[in-house]
Short mmCIF file of N, CA, C and O in Angstrom, two decimals:
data_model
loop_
_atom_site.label_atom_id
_atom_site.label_comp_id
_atom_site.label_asym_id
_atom_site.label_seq_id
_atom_site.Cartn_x
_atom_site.Cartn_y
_atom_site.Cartn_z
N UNK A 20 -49.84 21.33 -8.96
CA UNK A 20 -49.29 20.44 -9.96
C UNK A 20 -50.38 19.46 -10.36
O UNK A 20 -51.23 19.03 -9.58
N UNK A 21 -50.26 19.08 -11.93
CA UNK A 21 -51.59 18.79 -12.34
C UNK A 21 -50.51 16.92 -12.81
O UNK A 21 -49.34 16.78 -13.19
N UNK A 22 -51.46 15.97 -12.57
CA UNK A 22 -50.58 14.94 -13.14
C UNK A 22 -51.72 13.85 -14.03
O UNK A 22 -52.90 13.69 -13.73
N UNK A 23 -51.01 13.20 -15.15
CA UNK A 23 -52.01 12.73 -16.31
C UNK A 23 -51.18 10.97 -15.33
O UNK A 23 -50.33 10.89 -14.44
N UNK A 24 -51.77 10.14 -15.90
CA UNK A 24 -51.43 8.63 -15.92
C UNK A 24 -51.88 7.99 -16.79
O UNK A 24 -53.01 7.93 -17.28
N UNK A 25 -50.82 7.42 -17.01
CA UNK A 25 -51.05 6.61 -18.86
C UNK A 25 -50.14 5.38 -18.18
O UNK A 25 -49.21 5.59 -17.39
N UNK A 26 -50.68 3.70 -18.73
CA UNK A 26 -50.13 2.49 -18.45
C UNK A 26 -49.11 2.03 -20.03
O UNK A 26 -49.62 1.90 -21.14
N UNK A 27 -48.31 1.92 -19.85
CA UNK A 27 -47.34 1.19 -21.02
C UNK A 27 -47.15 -0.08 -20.63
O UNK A 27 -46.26 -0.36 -19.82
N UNK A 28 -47.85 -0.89 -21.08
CA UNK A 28 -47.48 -2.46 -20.01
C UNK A 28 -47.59 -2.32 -18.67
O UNK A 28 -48.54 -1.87 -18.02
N UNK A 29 -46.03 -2.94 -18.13
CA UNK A 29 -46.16 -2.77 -16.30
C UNK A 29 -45.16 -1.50 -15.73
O UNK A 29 -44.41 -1.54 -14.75
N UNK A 30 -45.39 -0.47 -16.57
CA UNK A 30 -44.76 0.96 -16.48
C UNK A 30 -45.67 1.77 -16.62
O UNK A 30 -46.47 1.81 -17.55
N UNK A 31 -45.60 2.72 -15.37
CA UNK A 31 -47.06 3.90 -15.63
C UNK A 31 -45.83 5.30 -15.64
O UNK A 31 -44.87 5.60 -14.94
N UNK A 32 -46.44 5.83 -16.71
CA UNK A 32 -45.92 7.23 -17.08
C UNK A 32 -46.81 7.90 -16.18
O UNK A 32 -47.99 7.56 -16.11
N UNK A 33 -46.22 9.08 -15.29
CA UNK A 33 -46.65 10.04 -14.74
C UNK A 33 -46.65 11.37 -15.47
O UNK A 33 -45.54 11.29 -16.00
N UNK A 34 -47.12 12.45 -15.84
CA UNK A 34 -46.84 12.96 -17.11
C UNK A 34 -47.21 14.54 -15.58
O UNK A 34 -47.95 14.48 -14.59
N UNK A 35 -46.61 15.32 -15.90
CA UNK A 35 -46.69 16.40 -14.42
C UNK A 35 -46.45 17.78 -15.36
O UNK A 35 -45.43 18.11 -15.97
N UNK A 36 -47.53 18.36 -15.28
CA UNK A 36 -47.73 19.86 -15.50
C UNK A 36 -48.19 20.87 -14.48
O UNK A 36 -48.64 20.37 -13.44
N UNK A 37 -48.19 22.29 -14.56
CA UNK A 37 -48.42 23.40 -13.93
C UNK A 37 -47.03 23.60 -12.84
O UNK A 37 -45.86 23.51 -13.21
N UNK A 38 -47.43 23.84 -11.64
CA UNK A 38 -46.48 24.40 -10.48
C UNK A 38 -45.94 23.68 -9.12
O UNK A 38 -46.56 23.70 -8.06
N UNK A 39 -44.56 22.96 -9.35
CA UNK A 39 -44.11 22.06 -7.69
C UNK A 39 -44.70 23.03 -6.88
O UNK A 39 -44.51 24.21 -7.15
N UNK A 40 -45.47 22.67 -5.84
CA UNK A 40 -45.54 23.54 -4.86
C UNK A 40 -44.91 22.80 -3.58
O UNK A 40 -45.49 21.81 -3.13
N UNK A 41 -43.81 23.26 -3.04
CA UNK A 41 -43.06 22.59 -2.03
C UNK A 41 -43.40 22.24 -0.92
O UNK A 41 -42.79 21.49 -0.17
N UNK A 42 -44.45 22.79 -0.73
CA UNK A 42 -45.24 22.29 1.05
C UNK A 42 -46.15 21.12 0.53
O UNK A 42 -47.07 20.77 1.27
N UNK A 43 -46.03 20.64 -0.37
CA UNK A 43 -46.79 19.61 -0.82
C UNK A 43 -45.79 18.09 -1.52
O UNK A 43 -46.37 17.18 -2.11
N UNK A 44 -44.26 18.12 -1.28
CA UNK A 44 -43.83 17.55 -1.70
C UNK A 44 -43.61 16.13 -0.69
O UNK A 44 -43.41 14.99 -1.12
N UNK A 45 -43.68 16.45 0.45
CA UNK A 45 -43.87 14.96 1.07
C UNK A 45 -45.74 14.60 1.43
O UNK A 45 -46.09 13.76 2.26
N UNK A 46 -46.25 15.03 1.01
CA UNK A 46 -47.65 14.53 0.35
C UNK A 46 -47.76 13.74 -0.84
O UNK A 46 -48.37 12.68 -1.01
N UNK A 47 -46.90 14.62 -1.84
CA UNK A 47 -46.61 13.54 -3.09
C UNK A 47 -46.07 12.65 -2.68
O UNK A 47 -46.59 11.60 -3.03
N UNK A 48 -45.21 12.55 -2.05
CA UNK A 48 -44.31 11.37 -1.75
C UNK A 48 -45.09 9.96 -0.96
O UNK A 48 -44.86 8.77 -1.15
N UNK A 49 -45.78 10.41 -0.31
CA UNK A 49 -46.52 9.87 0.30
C UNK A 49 -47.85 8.84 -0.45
O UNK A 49 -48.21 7.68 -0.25
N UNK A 50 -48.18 9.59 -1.08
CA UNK A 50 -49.46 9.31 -2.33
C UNK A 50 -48.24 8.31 -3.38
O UNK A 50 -48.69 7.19 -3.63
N UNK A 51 -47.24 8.50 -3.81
CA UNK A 51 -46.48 7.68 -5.12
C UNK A 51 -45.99 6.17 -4.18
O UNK A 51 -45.96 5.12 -4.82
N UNK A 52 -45.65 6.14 -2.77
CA UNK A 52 -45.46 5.34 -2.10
C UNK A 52 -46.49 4.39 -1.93
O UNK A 52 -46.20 3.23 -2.21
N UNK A 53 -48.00 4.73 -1.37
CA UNK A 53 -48.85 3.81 -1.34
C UNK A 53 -49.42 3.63 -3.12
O UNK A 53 -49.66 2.48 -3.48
N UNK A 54 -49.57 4.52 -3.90
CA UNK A 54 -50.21 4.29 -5.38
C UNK A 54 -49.03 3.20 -5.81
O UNK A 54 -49.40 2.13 -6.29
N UNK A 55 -47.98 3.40 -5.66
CA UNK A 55 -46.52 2.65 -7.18
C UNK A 55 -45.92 2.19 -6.53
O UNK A 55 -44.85 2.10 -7.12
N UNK A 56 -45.77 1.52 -5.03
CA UNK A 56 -44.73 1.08 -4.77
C UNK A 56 -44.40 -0.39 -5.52
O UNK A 56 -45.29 -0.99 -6.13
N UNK A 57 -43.63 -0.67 -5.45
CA UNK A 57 -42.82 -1.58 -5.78
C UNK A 57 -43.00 -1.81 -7.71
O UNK A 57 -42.81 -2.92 -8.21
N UNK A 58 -43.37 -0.65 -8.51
CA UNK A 58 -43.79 -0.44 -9.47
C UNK A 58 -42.61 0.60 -10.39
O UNK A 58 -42.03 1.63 -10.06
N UNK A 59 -42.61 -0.18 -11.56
CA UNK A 59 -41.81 1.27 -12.41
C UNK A 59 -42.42 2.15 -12.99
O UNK A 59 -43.44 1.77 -13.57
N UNK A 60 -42.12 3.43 -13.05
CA UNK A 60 -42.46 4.89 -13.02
C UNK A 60 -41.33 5.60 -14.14
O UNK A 60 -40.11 5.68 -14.33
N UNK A 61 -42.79 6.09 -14.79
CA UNK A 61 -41.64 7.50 -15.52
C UNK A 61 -41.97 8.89 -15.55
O UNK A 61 -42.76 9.40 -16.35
N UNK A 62 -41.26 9.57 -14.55
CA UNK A 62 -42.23 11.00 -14.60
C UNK A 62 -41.63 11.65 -15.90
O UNK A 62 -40.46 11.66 -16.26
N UNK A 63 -42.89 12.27 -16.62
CA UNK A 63 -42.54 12.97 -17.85
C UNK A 63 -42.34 14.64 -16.92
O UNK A 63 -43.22 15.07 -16.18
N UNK A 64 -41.33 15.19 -17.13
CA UNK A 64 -41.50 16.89 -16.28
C UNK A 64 -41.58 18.18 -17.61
O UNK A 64 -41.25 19.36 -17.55
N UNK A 65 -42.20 17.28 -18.88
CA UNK A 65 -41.66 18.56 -19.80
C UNK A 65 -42.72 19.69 -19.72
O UNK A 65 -42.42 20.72 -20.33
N UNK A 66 -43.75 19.66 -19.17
CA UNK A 66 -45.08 20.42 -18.81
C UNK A 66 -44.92 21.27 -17.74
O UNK A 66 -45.53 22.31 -17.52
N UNK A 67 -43.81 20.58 -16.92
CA UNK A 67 -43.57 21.44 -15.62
C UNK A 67 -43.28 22.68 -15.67
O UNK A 67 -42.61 23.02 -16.65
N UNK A 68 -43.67 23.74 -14.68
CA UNK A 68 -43.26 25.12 -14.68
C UNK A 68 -42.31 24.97 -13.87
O UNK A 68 -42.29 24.10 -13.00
N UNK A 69 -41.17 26.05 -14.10
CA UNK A 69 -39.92 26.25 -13.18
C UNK A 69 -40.86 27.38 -12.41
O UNK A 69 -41.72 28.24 -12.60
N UNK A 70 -39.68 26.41 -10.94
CA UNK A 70 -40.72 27.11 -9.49
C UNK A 70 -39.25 27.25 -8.87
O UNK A 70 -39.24 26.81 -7.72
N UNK A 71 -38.31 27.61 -9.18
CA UNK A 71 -36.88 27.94 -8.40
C UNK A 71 -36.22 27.24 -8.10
O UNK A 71 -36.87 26.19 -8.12
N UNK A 72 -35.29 27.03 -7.79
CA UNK A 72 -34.09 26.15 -7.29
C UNK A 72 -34.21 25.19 -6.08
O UNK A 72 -33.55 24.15 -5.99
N UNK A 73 -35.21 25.64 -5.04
CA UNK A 73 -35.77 25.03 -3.64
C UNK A 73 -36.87 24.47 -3.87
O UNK A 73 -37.17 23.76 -2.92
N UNK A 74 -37.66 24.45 -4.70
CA UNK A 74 -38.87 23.55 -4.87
C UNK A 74 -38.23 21.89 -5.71
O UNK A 74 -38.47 20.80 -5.20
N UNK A 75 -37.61 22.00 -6.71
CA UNK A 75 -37.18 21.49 -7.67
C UNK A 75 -36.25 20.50 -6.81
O UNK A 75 -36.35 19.27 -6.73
N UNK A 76 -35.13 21.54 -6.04
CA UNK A 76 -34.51 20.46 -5.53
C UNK A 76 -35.34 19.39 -4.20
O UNK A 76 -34.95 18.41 -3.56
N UNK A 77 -36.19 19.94 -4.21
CA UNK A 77 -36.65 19.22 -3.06
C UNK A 77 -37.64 18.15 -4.02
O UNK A 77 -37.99 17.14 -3.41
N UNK A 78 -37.98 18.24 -5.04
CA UNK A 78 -38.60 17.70 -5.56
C UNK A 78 -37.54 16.15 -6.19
O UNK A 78 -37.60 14.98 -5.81
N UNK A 79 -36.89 16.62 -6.96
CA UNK A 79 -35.73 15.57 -7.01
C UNK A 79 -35.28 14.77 -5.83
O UNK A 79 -35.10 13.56 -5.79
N UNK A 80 -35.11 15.67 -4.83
CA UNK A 80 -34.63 14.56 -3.44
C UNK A 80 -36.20 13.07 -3.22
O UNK A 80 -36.25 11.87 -2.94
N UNK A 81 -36.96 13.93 -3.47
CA UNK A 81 -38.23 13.27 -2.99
C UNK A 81 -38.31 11.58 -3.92
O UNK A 81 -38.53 10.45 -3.48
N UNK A 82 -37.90 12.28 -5.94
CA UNK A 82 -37.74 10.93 -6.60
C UNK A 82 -36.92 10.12 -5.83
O UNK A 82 -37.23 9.09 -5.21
N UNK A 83 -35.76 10.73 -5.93
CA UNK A 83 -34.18 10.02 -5.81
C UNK A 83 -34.63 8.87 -4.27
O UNK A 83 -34.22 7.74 -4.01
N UNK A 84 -35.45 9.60 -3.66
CA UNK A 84 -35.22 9.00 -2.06
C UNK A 84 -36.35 7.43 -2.40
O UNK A 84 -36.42 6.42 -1.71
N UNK A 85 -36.92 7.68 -3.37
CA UNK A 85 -38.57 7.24 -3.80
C UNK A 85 -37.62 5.48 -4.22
O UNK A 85 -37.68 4.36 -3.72
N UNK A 86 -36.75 6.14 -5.49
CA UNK A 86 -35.90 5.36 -6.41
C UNK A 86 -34.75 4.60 -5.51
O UNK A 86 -34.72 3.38 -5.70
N UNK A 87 -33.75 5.14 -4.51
CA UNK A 87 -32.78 4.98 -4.02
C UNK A 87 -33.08 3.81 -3.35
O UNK A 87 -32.55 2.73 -3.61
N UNK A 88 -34.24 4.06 -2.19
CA UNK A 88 -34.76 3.42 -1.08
C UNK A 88 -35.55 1.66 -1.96
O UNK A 88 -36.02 0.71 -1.34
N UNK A 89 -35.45 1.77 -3.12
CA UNK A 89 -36.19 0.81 -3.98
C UNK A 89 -37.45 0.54 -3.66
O UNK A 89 -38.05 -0.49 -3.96
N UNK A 90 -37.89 1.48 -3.05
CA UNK A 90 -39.49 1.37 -3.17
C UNK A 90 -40.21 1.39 -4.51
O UNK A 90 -41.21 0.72 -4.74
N UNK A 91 -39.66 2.15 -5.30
CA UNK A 91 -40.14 2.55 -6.62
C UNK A 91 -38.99 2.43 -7.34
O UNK A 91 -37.86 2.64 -6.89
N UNK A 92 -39.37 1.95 -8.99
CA UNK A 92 -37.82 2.01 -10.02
C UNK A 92 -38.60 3.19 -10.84
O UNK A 92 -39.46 3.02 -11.70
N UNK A 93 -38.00 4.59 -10.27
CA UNK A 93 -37.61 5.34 -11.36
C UNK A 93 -37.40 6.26 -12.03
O UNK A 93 -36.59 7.04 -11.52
N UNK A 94 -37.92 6.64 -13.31
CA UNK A 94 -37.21 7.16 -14.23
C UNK A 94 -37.50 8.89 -14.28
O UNK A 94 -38.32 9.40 -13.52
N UNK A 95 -36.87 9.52 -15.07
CA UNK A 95 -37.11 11.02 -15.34
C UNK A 95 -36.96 11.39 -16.75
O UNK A 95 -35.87 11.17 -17.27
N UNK A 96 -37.77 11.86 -17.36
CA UNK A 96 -38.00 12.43 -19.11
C UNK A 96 -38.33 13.80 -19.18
O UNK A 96 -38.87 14.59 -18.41
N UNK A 97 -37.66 13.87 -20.79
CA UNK A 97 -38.34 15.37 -20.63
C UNK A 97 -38.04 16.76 -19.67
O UNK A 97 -38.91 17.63 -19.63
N UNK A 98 -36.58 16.94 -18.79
CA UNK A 98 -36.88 17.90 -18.32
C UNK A 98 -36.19 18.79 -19.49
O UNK A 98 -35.55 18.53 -20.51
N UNK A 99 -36.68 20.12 -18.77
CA UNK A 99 -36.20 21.59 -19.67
C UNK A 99 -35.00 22.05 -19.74
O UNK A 99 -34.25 21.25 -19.19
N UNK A 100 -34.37 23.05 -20.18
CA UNK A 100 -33.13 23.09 -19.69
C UNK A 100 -32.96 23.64 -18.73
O UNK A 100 -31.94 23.32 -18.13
N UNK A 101 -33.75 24.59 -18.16
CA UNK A 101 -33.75 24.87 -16.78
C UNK A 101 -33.28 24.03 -15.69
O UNK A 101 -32.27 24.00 -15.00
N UNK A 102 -34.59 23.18 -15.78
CA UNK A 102 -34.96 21.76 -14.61
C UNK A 102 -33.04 20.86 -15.17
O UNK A 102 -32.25 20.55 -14.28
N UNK A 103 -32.81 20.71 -16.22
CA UNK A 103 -31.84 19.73 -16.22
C UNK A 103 -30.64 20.54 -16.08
O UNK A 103 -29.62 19.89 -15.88
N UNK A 104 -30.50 22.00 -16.15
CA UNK A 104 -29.48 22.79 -14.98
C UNK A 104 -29.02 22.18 -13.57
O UNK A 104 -28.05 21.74 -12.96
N UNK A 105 -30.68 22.51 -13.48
CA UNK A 105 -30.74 22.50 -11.59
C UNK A 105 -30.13 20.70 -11.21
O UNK A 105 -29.26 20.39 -10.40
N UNK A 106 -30.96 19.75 -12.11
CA UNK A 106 -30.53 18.41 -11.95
C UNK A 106 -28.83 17.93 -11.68
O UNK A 106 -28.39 17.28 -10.74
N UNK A 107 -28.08 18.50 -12.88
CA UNK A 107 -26.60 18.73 -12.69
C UNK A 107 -26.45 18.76 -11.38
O UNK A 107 -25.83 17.83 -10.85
N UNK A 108 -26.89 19.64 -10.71
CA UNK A 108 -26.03 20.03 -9.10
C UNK A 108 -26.62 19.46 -8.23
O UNK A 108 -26.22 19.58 -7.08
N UNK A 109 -28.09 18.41 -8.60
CA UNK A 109 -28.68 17.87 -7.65
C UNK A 109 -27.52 16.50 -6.81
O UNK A 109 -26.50 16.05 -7.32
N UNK A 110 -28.02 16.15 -5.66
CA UNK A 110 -26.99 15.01 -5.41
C UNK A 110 -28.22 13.92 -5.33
O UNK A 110 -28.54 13.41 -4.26
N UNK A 111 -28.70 13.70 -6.24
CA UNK A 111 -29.51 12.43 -7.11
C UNK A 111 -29.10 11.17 -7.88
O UNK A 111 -29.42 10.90 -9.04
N UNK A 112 -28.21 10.32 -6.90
CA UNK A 112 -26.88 9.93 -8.07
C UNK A 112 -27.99 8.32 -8.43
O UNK A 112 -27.53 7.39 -9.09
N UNK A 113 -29.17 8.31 -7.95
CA UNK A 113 -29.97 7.11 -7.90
C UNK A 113 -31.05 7.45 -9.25
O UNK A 113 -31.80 6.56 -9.65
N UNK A 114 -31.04 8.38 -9.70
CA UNK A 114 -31.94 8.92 -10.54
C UNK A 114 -31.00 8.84 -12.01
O UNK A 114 -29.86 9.29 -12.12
N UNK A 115 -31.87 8.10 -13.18
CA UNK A 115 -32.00 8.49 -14.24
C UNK A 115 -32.31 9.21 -15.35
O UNK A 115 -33.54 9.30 -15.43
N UNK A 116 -31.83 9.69 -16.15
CA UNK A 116 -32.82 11.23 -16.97
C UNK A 116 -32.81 10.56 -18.38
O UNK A 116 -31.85 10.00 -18.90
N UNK A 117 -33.50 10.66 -18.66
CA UNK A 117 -33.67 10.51 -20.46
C UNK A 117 -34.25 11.58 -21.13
O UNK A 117 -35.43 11.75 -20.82
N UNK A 118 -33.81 12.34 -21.93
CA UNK A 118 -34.44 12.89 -23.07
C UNK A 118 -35.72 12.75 -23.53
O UNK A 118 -36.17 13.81 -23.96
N UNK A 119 -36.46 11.82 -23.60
CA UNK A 119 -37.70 11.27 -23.92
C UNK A 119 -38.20 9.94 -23.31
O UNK A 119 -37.45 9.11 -22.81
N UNK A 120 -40.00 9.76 -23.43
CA UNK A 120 -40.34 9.14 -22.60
C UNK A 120 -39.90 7.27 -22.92
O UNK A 120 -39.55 6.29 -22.26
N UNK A 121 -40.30 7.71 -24.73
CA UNK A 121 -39.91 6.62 -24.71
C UNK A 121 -38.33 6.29 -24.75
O UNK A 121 -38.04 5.09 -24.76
N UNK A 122 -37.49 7.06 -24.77
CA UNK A 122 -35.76 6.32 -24.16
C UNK A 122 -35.96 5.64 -22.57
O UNK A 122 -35.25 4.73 -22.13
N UNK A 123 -36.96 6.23 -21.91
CA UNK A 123 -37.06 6.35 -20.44
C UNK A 123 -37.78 4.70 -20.16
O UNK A 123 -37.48 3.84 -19.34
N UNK A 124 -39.01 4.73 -21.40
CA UNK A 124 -39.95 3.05 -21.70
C UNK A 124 -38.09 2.20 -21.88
O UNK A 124 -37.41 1.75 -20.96
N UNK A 125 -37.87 2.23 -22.83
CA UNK A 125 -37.02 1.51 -23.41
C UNK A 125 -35.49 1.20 -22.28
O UNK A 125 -34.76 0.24 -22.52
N UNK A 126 -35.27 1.93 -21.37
CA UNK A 126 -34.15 1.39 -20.20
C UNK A 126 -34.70 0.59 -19.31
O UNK A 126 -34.01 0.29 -18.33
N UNK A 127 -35.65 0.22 -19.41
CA UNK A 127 -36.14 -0.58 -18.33
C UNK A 127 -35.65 -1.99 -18.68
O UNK A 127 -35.21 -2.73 -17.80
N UNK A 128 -35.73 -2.35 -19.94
CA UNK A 128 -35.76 -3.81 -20.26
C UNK A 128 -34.26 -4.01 -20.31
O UNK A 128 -33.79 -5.13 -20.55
#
């Protein structure tokens, strides 16, 4: 998984293309904890490749736990309809989705 960073004020868009690879998801987690904590975040996922139902959801648990735990505020843009399938059945009830990045800029305030 390939990730861009762009600053909007005191909101950094995470912008995430290529492949979740799941043995790497509490590494990410790990890396967004010391990089963003106590920081708002918007991962853009519209670049993302669908990697199955077990990567994805583990990937969502990882935001949600990121967001829930208030270490981090945040957000989700841009998924596919795939990814916003799988989201439906996620139990992510701490997670936000927006359509676009900037609806995702614009809930913060």
């Amino acid at each position: 998984m390939d990730l861009k960073l762009v600053l909007d004020g005191d909101i950094t868009i995470i912008s995430l293309s290529g492949r979740i690879e799941i043995e790497k998801t509490q590494s990410f987690k790990q890396a967004c904890l010391t990089t963003f904590a106590d920081k708002k975040v918007v991962f853009c996922m519209k670049n993302l490749n669908f990697v199955g139902s077990s990567g994805i959801q583990s990937f969502f648990g990882v935001l949600n736990d990121l967001n829930n735990d208030k270490k981090m505020n945040v957000k989700i843009a841009g998924l596919t309809p795939d990814f916003q399938r799988l989201f439906a059945f996620s139990q992510c009830p701490a997670l936000e989705v927006h359509e676009s990045i900037e609806g995702a800029l614009q809930s913060f305030c």
